[in-house]
PDB file of C-alpha atoms in Angstrom:
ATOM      1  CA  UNK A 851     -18.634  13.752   3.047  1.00  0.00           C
ATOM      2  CA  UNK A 852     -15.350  14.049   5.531  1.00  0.00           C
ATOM      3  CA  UNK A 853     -12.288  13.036   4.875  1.00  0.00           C
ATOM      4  CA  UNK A 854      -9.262  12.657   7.556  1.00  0.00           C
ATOM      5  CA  UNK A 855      -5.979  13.557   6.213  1.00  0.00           C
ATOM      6  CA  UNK A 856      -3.358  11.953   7.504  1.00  0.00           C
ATOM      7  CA  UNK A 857       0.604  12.908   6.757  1.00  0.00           C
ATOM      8  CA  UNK A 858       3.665  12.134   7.663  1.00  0.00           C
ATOM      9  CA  UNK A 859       7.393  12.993   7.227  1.00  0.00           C
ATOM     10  CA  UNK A 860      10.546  12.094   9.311  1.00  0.00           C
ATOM     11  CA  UNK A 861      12.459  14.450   8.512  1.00  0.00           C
ATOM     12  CA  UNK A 862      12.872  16.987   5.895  1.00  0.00           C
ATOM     13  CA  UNK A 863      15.339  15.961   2.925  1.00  0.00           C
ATOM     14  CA  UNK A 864      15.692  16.291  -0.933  1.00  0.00           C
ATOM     15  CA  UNK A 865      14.592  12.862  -1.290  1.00  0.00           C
ATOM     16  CA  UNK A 866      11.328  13.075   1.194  1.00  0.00           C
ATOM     17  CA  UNK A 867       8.292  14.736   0.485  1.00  0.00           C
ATOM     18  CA  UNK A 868       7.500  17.938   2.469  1.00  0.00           C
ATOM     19  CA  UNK A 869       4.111  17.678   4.621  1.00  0.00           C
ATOM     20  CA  UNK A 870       2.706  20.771   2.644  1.00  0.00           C
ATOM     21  CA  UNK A 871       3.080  18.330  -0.814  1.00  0.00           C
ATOM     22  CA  UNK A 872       1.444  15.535   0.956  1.00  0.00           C
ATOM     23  CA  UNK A 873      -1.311  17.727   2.844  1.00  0.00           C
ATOM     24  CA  UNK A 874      -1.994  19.639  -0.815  1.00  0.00           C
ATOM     25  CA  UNK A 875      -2.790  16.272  -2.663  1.00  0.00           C
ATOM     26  CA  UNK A 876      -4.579  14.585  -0.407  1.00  0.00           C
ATOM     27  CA  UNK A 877      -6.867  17.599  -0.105  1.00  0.00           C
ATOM     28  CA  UNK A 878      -6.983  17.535  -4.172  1.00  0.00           C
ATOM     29  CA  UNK A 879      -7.675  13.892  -3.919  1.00  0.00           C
ATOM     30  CA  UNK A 880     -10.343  14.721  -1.230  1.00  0.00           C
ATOM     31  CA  UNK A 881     -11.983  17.391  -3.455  1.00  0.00           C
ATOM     32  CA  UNK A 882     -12.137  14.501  -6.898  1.00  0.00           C
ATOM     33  CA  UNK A 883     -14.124  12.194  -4.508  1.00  0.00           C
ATOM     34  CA  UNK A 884     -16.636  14.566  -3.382  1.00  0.00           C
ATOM     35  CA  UNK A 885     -15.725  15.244   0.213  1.00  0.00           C
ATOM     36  CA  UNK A 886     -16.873  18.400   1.150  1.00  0.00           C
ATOM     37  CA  UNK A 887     -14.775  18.394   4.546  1.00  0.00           C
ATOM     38  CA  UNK A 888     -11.051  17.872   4.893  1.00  0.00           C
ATOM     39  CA  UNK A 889      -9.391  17.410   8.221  1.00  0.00           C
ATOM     40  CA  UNK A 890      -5.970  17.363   8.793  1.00  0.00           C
ATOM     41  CA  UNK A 891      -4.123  15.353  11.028  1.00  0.00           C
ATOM     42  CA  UNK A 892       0.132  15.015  10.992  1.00  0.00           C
ATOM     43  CA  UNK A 893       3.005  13.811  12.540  1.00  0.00           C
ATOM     44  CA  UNK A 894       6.448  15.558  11.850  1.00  0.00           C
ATOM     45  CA  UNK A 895       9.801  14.245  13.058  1.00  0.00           C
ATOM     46  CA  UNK A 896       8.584  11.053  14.009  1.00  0.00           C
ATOM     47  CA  UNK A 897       9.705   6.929  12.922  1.00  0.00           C
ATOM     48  CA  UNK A 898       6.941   5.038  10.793  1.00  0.00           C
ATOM     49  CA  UNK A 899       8.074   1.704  12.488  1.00  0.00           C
ATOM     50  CA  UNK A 900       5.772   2.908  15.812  1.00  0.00           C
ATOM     51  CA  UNK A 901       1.965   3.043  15.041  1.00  0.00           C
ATOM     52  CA  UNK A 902       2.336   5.298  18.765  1.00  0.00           C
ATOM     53  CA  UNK A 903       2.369   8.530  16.799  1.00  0.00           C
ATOM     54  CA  UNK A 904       0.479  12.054  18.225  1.00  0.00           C
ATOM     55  CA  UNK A 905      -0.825  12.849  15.024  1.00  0.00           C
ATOM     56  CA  UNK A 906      -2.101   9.207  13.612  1.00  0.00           C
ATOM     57  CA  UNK A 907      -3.969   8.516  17.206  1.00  0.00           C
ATOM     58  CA  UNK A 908      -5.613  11.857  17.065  1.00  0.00           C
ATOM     59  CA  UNK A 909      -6.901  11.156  13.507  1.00  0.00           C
ATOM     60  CA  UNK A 910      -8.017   7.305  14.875  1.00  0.00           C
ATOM     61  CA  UNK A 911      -9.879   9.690  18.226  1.00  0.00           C
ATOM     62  CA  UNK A 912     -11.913  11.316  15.645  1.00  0.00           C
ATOM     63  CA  UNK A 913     -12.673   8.643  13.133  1.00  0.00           C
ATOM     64  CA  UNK A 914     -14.364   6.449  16.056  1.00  0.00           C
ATOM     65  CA  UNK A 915     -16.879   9.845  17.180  1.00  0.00           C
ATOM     66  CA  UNK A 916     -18.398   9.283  13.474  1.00  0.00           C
ATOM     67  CA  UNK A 917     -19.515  10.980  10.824  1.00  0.00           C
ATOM     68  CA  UNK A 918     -16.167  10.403   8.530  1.00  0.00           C
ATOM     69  CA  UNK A 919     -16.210   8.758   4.887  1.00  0.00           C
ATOM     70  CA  UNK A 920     -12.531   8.887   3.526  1.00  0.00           C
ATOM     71  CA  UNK A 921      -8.761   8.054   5.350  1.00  0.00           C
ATOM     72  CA  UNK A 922      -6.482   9.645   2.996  1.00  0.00           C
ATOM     73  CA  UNK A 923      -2.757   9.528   2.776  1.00  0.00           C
ATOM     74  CA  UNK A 924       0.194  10.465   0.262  1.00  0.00           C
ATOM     75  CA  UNK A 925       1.833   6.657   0.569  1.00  0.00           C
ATOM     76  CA  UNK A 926       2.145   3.620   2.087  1.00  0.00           C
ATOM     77  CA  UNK A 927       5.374   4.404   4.318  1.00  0.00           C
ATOM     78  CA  UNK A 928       4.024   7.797   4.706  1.00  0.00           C
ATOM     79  CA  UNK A 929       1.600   5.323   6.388  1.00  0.00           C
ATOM     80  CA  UNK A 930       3.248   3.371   8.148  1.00  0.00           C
ATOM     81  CA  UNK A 931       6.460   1.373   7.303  1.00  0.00           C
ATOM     82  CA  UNK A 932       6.016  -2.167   8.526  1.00  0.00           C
ATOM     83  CA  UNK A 933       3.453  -4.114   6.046  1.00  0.00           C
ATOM     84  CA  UNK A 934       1.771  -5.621   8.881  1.00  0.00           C
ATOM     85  CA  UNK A 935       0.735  -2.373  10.561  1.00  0.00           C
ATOM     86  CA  UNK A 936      -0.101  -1.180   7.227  1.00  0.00           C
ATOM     87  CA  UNK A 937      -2.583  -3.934   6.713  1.00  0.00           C
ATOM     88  CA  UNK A 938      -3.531  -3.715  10.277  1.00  0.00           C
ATOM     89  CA  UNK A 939      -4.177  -0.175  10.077  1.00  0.00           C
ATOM     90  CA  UNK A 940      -5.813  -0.110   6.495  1.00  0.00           C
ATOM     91  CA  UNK A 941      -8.521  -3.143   7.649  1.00  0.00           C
ATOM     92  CA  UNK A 942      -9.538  -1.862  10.349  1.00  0.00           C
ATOM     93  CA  UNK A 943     -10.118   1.515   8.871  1.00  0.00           C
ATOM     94  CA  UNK A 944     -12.205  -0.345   6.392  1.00  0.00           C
ATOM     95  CA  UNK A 945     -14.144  -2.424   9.240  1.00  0.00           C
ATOM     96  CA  UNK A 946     -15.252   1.124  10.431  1.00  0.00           C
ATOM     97  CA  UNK A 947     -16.881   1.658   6.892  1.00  0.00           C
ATOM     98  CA  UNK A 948     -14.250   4.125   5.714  1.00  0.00           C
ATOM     99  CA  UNK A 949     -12.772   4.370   2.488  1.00  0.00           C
ATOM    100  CA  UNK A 950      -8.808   4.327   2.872  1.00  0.00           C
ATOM    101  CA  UNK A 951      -7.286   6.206  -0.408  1.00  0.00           C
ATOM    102  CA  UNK A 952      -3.495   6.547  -0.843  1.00  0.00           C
ATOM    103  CA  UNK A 953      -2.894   9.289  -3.078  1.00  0.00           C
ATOM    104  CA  UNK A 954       0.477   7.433  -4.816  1.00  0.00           C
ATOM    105  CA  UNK A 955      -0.347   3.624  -3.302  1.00  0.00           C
ATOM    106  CA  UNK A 956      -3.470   2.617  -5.027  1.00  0.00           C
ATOM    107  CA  UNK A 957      -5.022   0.428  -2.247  1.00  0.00           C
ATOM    108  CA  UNK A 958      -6.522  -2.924  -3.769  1.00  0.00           C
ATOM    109  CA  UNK A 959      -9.639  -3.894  -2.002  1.00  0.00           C
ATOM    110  CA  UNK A 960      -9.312  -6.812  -0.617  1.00  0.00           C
ATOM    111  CA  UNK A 961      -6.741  -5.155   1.489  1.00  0.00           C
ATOM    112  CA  UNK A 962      -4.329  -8.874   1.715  1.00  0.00           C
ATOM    113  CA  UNK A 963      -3.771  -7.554  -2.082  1.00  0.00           C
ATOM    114  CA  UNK A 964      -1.147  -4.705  -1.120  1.00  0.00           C
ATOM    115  CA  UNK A 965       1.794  -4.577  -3.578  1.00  0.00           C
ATOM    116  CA  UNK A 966       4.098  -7.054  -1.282  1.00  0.00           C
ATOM    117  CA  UNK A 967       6.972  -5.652  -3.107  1.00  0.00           C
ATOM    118  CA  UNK A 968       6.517  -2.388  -1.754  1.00  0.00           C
ATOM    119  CA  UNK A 969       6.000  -3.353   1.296  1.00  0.00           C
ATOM    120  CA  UNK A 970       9.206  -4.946   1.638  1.00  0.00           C
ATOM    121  CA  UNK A 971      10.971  -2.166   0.668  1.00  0.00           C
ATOM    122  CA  UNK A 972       9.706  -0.119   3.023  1.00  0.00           C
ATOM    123  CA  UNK A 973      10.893  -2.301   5.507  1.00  0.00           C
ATOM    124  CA  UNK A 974      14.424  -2.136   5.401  1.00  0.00           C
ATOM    125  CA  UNK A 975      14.274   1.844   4.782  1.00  0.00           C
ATOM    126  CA  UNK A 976      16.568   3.334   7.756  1.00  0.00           C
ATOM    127  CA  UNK A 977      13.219   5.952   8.800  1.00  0.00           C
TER     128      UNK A 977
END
């Protein structure tokens, strides 16, 4: 099985967690589920509020040639930050037969089920 990797980080601070954290469990996560394949996709320096990022389109590119099981991420607002594009983004992952995994953000199938609270806080976070 493949998985995509997908991380993200604004910009480096004590409070954020580095892309090498996020990259490192994901690929453990990867490895518990059985995929034998991990790639990697990132964006670094770059707003969650825009779902316009180099990184996250590239990983969407290759999901749609095939041949990919598992989207994997660290969290939610690693994710994206507005709960509607995190919805958006997570259902139509699943729609493409994927399973979408966030390493610290459970994801509750149906997908509607995301932890509104956290959502909400992620939208009034400054990045």
């Amino acid at each position: 099985m493949t998985a995509i990797v997908y991380a993200r980080q604004t910009k480096p601070s004590a409070d954020a967690f580095s892309l090498d954290l996020q990259i490192l469990e994901c690929k453990e996560y990867a490895l518990r589920v059985g995929c034998t394949e991990v790639e990697v996709f990132t964006d670094e320096g770059l707003s969650g509020w825009t779902l316009d990022r180099p990184g996250l389109q590239a990983a969407l590119a290759r999901i749609e040639e095939g041949g990919v099981s598992y989207f994997i991420f660290f969290e939610l607002d690693c994710l994206a930050r507005r709960l509607r594009d995190q919805m958006l983004l997570i259902k139509t992952l699943e729609d493409l037969g994927l399973q979408v995994a966030g390493v610290r953000t459970p994801i509750p199938h149906p997908v509607s089920l995301i932890c509104l609270p956290q959502g909400y806080q992620s939208s009034y976070k400054i990045n």
